[in-house]
XYZ file of C-alpha atoms in Angstrom:
577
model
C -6.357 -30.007 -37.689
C -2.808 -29.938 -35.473
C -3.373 -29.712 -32.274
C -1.346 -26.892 -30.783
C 1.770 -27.109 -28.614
C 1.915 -27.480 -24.919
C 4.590 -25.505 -24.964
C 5.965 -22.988 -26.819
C 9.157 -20.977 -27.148
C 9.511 -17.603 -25.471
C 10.050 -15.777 -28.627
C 6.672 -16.803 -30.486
C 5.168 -16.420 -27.339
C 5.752 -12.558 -26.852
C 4.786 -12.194 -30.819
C 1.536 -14.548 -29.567
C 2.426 -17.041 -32.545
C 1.707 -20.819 -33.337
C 5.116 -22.567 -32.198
C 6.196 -25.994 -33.032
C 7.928 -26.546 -29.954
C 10.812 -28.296 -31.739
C 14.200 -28.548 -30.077
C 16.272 -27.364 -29.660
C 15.373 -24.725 -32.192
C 12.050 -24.185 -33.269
C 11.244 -23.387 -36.344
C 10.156 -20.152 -36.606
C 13.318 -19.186 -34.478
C 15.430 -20.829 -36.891
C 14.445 -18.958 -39.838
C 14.603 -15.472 -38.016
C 17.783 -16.620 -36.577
C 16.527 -15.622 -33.317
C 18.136 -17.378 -29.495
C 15.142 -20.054 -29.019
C 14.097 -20.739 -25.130
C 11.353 -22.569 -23.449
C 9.705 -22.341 -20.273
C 6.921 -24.385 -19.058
C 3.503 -22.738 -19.691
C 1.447 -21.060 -16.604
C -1.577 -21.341 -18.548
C -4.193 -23.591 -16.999
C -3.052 -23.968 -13.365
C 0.439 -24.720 -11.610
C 3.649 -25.975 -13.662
C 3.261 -29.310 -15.187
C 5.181 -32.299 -12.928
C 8.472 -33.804 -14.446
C 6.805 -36.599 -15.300
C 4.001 -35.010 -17.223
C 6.259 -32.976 -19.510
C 8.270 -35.572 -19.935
C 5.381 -37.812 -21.678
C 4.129 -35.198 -23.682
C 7.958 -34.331 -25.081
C 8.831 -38.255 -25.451
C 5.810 -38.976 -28.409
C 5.717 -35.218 -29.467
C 9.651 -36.103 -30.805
C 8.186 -39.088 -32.554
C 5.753 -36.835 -33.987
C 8.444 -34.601 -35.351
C 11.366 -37.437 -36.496
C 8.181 -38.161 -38.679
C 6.957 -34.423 -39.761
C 8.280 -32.395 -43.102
C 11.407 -30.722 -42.047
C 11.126 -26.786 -41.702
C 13.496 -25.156 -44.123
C 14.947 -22.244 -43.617
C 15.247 -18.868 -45.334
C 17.968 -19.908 -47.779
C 15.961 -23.330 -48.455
C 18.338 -25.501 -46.994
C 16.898 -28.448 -44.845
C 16.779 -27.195 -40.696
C 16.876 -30.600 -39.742
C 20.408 -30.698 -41.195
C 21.389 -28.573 -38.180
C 19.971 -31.160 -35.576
C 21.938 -34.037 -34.824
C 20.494 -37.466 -33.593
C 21.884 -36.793 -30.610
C 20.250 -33.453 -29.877
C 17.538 -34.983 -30.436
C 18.094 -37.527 -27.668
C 18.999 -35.140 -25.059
C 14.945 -33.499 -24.895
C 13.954 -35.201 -21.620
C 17.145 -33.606 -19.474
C 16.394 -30.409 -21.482
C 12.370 -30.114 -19.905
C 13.800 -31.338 -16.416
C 15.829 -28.545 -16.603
C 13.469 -26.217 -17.433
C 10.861 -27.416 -14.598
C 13.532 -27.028 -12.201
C 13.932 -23.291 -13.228
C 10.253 -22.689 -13.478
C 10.118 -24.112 -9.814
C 12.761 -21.660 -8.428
C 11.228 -18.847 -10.267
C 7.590 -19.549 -8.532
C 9.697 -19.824 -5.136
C 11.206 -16.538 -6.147
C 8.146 -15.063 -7.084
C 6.646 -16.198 -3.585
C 9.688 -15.041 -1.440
C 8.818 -11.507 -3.054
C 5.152 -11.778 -1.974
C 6.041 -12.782 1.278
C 8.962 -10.135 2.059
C 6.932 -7.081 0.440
C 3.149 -7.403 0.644
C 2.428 -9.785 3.120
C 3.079 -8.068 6.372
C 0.417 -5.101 5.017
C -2.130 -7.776 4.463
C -1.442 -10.813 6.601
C -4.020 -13.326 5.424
C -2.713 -16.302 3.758
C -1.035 -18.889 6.182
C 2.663 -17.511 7.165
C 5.834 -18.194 4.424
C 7.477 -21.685 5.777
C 4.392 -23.260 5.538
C 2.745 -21.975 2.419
C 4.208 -24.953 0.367
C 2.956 -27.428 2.571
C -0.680 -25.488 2.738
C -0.837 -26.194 -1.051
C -3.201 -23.765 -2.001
C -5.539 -24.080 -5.446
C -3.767 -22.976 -8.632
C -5.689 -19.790 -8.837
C -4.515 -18.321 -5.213
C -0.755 -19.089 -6.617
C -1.273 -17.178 -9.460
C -1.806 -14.301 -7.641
C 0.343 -14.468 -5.017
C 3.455 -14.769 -7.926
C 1.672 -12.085 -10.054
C 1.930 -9.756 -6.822
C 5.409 -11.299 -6.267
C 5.728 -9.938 -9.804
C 5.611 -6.337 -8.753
C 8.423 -6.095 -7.055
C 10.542 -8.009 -9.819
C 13.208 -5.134 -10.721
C 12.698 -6.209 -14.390
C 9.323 -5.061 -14.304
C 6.052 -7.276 -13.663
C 4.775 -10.600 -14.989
C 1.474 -10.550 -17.036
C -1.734 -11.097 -15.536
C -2.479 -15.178 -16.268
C -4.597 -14.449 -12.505
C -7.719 -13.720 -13.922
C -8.457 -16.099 -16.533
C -7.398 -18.639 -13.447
C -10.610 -16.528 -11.014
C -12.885 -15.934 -14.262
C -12.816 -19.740 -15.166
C -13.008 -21.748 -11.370
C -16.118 -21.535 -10.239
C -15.692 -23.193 -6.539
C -16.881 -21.309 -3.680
C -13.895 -21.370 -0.624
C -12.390 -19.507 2.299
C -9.023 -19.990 -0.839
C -11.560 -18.365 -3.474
C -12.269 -15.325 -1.267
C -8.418 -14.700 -0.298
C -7.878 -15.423 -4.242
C -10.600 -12.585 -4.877
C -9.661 -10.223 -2.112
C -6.028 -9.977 -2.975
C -6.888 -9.484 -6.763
C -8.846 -6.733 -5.824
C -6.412 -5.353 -3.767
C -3.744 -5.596 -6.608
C -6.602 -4.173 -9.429
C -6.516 -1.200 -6.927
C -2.932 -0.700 -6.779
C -2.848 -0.812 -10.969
C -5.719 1.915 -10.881
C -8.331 -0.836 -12.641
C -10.975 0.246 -10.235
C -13.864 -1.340 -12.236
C -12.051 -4.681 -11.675
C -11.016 -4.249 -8.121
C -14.799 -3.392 -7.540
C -15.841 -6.339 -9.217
C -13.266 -8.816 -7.801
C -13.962 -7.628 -3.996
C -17.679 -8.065 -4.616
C -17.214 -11.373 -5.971
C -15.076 -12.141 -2.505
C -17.768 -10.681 -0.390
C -20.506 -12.559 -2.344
C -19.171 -15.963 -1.361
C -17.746 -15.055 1.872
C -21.332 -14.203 3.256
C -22.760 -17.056 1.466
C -19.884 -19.231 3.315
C -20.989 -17.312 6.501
C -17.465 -16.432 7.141
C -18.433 -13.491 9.506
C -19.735 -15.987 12.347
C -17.443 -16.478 15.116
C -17.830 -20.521 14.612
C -16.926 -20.659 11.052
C -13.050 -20.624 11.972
C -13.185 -22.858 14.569
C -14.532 -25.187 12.203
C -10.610 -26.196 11.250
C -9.097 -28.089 13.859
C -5.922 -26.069 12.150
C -5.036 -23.390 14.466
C -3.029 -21.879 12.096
C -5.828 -22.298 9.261
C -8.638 -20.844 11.881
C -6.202 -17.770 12.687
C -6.152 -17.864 8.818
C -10.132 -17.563 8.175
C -10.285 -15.005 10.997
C -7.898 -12.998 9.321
C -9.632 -13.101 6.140
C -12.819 -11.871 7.371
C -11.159 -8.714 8.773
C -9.071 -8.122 5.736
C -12.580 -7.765 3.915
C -13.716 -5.783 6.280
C -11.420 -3.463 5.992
C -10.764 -3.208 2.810
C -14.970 -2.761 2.778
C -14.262 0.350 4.283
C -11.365 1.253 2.108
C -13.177 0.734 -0.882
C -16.153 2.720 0.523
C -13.856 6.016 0.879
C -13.508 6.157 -2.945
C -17.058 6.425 -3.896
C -19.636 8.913 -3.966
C -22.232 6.270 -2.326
C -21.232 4.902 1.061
C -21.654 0.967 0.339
C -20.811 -1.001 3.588
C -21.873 -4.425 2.924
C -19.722 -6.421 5.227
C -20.738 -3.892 8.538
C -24.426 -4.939 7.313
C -24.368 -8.563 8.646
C -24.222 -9.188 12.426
C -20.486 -10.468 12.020
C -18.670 -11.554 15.641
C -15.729 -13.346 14.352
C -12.937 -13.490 17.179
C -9.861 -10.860 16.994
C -6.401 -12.329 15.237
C -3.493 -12.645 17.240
C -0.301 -10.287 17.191
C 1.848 -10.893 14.239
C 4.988 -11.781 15.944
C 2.701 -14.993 17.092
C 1.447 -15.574 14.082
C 4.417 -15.794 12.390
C 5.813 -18.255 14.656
C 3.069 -20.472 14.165
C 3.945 -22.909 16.816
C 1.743 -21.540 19.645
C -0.987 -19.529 18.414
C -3.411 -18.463 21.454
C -7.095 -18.827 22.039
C -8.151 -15.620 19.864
C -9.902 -12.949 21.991
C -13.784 -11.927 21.286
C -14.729 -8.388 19.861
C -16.790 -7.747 23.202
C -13.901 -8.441 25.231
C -11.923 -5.620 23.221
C -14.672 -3.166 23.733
C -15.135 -3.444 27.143
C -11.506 -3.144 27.537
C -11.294 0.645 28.343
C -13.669 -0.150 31.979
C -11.473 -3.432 32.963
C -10.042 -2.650 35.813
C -6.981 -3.937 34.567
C -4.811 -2.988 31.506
C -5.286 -5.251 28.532
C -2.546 -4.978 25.321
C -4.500 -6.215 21.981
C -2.470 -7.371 18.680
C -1.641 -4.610 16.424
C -4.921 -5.471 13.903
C -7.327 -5.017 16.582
C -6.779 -1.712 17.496
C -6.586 -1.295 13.267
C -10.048 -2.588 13.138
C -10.981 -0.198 15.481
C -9.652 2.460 13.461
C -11.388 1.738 10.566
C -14.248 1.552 11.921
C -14.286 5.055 12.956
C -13.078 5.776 9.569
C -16.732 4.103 8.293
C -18.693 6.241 10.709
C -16.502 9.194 9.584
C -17.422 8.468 5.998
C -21.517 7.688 7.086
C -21.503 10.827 8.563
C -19.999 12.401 5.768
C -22.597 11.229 3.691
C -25.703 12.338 5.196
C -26.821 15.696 4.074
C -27.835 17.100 7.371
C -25.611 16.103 10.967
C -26.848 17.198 14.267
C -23.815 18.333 16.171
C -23.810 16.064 19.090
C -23.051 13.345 16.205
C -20.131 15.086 14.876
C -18.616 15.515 18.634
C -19.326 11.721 19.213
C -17.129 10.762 16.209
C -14.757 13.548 17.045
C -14.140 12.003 20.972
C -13.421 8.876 18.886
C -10.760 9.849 17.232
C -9.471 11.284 20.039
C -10.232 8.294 22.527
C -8.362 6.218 20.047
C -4.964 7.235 20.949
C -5.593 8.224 24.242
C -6.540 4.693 25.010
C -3.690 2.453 23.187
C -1.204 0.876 25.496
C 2.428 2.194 26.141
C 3.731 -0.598 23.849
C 1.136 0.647 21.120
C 1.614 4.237 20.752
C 5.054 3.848 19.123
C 5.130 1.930 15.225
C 8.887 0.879 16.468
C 10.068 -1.289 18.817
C 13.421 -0.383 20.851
C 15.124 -2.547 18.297
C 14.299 -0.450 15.371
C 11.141 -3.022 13.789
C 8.523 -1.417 12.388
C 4.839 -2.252 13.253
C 3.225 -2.621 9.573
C -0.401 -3.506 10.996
C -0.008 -0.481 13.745
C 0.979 2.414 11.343
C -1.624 0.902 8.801
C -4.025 2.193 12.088
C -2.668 5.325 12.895
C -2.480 6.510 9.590
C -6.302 5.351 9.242
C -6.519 7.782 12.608
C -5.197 10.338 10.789
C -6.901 10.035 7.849
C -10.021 9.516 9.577
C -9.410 13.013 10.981
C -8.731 15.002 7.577
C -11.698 13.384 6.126
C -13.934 14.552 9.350
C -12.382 18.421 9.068
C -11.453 19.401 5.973
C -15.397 19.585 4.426
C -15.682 21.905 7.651
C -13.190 23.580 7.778
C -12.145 26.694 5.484
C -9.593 25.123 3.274
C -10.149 24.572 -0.378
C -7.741 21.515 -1.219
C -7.861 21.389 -5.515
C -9.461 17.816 -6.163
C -7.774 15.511 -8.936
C -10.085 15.022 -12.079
C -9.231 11.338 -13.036
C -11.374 8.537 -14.045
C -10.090 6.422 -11.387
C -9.989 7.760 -8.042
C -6.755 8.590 -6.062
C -8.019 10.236 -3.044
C -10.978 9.753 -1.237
C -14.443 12.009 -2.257
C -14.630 14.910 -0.606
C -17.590 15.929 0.082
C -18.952 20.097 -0.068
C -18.403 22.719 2.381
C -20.561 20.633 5.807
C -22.054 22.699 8.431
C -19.211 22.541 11.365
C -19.174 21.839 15.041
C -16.972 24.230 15.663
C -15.836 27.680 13.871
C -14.661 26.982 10.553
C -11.047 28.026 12.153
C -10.492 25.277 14.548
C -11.709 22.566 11.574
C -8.615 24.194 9.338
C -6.368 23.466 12.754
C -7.729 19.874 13.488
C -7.495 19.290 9.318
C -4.283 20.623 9.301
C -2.703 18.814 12.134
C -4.166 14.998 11.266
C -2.090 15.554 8.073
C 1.048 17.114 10.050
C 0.866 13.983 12.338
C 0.287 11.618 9.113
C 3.453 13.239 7.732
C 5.416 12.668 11.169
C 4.750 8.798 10.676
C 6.531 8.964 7.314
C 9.850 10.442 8.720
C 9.545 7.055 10.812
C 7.935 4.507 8.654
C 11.541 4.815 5.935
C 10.915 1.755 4.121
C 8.023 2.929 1.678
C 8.459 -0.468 -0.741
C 6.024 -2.431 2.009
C 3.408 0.057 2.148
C -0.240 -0.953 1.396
C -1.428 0.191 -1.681
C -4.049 2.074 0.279
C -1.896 4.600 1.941
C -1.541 5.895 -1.416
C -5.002 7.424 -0.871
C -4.000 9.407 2.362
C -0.655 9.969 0.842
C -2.325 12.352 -1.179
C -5.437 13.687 1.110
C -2.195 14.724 3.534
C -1.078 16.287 0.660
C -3.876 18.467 -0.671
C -3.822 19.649 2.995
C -1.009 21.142 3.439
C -0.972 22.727 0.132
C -4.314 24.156 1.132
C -2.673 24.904 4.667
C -0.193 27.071 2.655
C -2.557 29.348 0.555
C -4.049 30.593 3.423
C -0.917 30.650 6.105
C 1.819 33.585 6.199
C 4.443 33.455 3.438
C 6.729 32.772 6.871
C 5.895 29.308 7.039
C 5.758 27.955 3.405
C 9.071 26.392 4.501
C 7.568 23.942 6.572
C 4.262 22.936 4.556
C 6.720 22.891 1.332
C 8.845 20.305 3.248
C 6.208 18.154 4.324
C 4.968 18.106 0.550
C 8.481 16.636 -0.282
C 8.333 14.435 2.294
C 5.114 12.757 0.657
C 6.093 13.348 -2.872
C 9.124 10.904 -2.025
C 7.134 8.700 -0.364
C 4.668 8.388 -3.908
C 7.939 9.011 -6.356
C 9.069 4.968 -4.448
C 6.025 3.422 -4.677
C 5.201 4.421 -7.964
C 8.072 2.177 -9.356
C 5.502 -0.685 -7.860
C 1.980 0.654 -8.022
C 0.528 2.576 -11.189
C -1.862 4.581 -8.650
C 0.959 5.946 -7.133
C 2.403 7.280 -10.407
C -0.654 8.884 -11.294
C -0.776 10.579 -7.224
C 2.599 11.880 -8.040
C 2.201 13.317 -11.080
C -1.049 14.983 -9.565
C 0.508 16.370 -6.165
C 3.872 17.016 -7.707
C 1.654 19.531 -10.435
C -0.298 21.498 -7.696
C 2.503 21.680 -5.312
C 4.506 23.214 -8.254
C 1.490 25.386 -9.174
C 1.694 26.485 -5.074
C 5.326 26.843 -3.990
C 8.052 27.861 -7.414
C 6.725 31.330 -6.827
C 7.439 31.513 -3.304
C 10.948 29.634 -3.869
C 11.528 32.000 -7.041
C 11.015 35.122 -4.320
C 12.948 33.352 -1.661
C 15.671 32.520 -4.020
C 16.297 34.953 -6.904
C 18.065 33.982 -10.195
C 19.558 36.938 -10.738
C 22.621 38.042 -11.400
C 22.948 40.638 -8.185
C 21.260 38.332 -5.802
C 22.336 39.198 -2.457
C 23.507 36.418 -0.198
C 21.744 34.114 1.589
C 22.409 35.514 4.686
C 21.847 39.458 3.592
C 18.460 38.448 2.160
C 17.121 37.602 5.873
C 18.615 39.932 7.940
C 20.737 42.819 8.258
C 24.410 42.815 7.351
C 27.261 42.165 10.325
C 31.020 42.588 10.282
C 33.004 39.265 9.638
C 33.778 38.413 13.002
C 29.913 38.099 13.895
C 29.029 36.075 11.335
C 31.025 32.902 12.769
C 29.044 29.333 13.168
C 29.363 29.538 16.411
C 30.503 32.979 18.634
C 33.023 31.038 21.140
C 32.752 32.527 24.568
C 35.876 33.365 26.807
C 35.938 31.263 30.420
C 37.482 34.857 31.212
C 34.863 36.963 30.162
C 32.622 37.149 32.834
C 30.916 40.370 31.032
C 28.257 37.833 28.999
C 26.323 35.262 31.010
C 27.223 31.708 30.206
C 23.664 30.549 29.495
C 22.532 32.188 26.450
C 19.529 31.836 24.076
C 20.183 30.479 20.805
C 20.438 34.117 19.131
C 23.265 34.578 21.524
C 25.113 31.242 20.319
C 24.159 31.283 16.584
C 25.068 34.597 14.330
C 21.698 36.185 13.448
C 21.700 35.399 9.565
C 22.122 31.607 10.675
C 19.043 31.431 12.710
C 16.478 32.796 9.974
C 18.176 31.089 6.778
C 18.410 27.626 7.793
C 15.569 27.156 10.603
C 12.338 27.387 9.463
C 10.012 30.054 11.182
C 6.922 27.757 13.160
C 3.724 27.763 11.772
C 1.812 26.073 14.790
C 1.886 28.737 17.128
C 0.497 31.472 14.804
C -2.254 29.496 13.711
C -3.684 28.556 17.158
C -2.150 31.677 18.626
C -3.784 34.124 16.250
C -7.900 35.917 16.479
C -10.398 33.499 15.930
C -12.631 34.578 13.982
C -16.799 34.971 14.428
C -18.870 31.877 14.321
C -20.073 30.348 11.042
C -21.989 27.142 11.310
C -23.402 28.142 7.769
């Protein structure tokens, strides 16, 4: 029986045929007269050396000088059509092709590194990832994530054959794991994201990763800073994962874990001088220090999440005493309250945006709506999809409050979620996660809407748009995101085209804009701006803005508020049913 080819064309490999690897034609190629290329095989760990392929191409052309020639359709002789001296020229031809296959992996790496990195910062920074030479398996993913953001689409998945078939047991095996979960997530394969964290977690308590020695075991700082990193990443994607399901699973807050905080990312990135890592007591005694201490950015997003996990055990339990729900409730609160001055803002004054700090103040946020909206009044309409692209919600919870001021706190977490995105422009760098409160902001404001005045639709339909944007970029990307969209973008059409259809009548007598919101005015009134004479002294010179701006102008192009009505307006009796 041949033995099959190392390597095979690209044509017979997208039709997943036998190929004879001749060159420079093969054979199949040359009887469908089809353009025949090669590239080095990724199957079975990272591209082959120079050397290597050069062996196996030196006696497979002996092989083939000795082989039947291939005919072609017409049933002339193919090896007619190959000269000596083509023959000759193989070796250059696989150099060549290594050397692309090496600046495609680079490529591929570059794209991790500029798009997905700074939302999860675990593997060692980008100038030294060569020179960390991690295991074949961890590559693959990294350049099948790189493959994402490829604007020819993305690469297929050689990652999990590469997990599925090494059966080692390292701090590289749980990053491998952890990120292919990550990505499974982002591609809506839940079952396999479930599985592939699990594995992760598995070995990463078995390795006793959570221990605050097991880092300082590498006399690497930058490796150390690595593990520590790592640990935290699981943790909170633990918590992450959690949100989706019915059951609350937290397996990694389970184990008495005291692994040191990482560093700020601006450090880490730098590499050169990375500091003795603070301890997670330190941090929580923080707030009674007598001085003011600033924290990296993925501290105060661990503490974030892990309000989000008592937000979600809470949410869990069928009955909740009400000093509970207040206790979680300061948290959230405390949170902000407490963050240093160069915290509270995701940008810098040069315009750099914190990825690791909005990451934790949209987990704030989030947090928030999750905590409210079971309490409140609003009835958000819940996707029906196999896999999950919001977070379970669970039924109507007895409240701490009146039902009213749960539909204000609900409401305003996902009014202050949507104020980050105006900020946070550059949606291609998101983590995959935010897709989840992309769409719990969502359902709240359309839920906001049903039960708010017709006045100020304007500014709920707006904020819809603004997340619908966000989801309509990252969908290019990230299949969950596609499916988000298409669910948000139904309900929100569902919601609003009747109130835009009222607003803005198709008709053939429709009245102008300005008529439809006010009463009509001669011409000279209805000026941008009504210019005031330095010689009138009949009309004061300070004037409200209905004194500067014609009266049509005010009501058809700024939206009425819908803030002050809602906190403004009768509360209504107490229901803690």
């Amino acid at each position: 029986m041949t033995r099959p080819s190392l390597l095979a064309c690209t044509e017979c490999r997208k039709q997943h045929l036998k190929c004879d690897a001749q060159t420079p034609t093969c054979s199949r190629c040359l009887q469908n007269r089809l353009k025949c290329n090669y590239l080095p095989s990724r199957r079975g760990g990272r591209r082959k050396t120079r050397e290597a392929l050069r062996q196996h191409h030196d006696a497979s052309s002996a092989d083939l000088l000795l082989s039947p020639h291939p005919t072609d359709m017409s049933g002339r002789d193919a090896s007619s059509t190959v000269s000596g001296q083509q023959n000759q020229r193989i070796t250059p031809v696989v150099e060549g092709q290594v050397q692309d296959a090496a600046d495609s992996d680079a490529r591929l790496v570059r794209l991790y590194y500029e798009n997905f990195h700074s939302a999860h910062p675990i593997l060692v920074p980008a100038p030294l990832y060569e020179e960390r030479k991690y295991p074949a398996y961890l590559h693959e993913v990294v350049t099948l994530i790189g493959g994402h953001f490829l604007s020819t689409g993305s690469l297929p998945d050689m990652a999990s054959l590469q997990l599925s078939t090494d059966g080692e047991k390292t701090p590289c095996k749980v990053q491998a794991l952890l990120l292919y979960s990550i990505l499974s997530c982002a591609r809506g394969e839940c079952s396999q994201a479930h599985t592939s964290f699990s594995q992760a977690v598995d070995i990463a308590l078995e390795l006793g990763m959570y221990r605050q020695e097991y880092a300082s075991t590498s006399s690497n700082a930058v490796e150390a800073e690595s593990l520590r990193r790592t640990w935290w990443e699981l943790f909170i994607v633990d918590v992450y994962m959690a949100a989706l399901q019915k059951r609350v699973v937290l397996r990694c807050s389970g184990v008495p874990y005291d692994v040191a905080l990482p560093c700020e990312e601006s450090v880490y990135a730098n590499y050169t001088n990375i500091p003795s890592p603070p301890t997670l007591a330190g941090f929580n005694k923080r707030i009674f220090a007598n001085e003011e201490t600033s924290y990296s950015s993925f501290s105060y997003r661990i503490e974030a999440v892990c309000i989000l996990a008592r937000v979600l055990v809470l949410n869990s339990l069928p009955e909740t005493h009400r000093d509970h729900l207040q206790a979680v409730e300061n948290a959230l609160v405390s949170w902000t309250n407490h963050l240093p001055p160069n915290k509270v803002d995701i940008v810098d004054t040069y315009g750099s945006v914190d990825e690791i700090l909005f990451q934790a103040h949209t987990t704030i946020h989030f947090a928030a709506m999750l905590l409210h909206l079971p309490r409140s009044s609003l009835r958000p309409v819940c996707p029906e999809t196999e896999c999950p692209i919001c977070p379970v919600i669970p039924s109507r919870l007895s409240p701490s409050f009146t039902r009213h001021v749960h539909d204000i706190k609900a409401t305003e977490a996902s009014k202050q979620l949507s104020n980050l995105l105006s900020v946070r422009p550059s949606v291609q760098r998101y983590s995959p996660f935010v897709v989840f409160s992309l769409v719990l902001c969502g359902m709240v404001q359309l839920a906001t809407s049903r039960i708010h005045s017709s006045e100020c639709s304007d500014h709920h339909c707006n904020r819809i748009i603004l997340v619908l944007g966000c989801l309509k970029t990252l969908k290019q990307k990230w299949p969950i995101a596609n499916r988000a969209h298409y669910f948000l973008r139904s309900v929100a059409a569902e919601t609003f085209t009747a109130w835009i259809e009222s607003r803005y009548p198709q008709t053939s007598n429709a009245v102008p804009l300005a008529s439809r919101n006010g009463p009509s005015y001669p011409p000279e009134n209805n000026a941008w701006l009504s210019v005031v004479s330095s010689n009138d002294t009949s009309r004061p010179m300070e004037t409200d803005a209905q004194g500067i701006f014609s009266p049509g102008l005010l009501s058809a192009y700024i939206d009425p508020t819908c803030s002050e009505p809602l906190l403004l307006g009768p509360m209504p009796d107490l229901d803690f049913t």
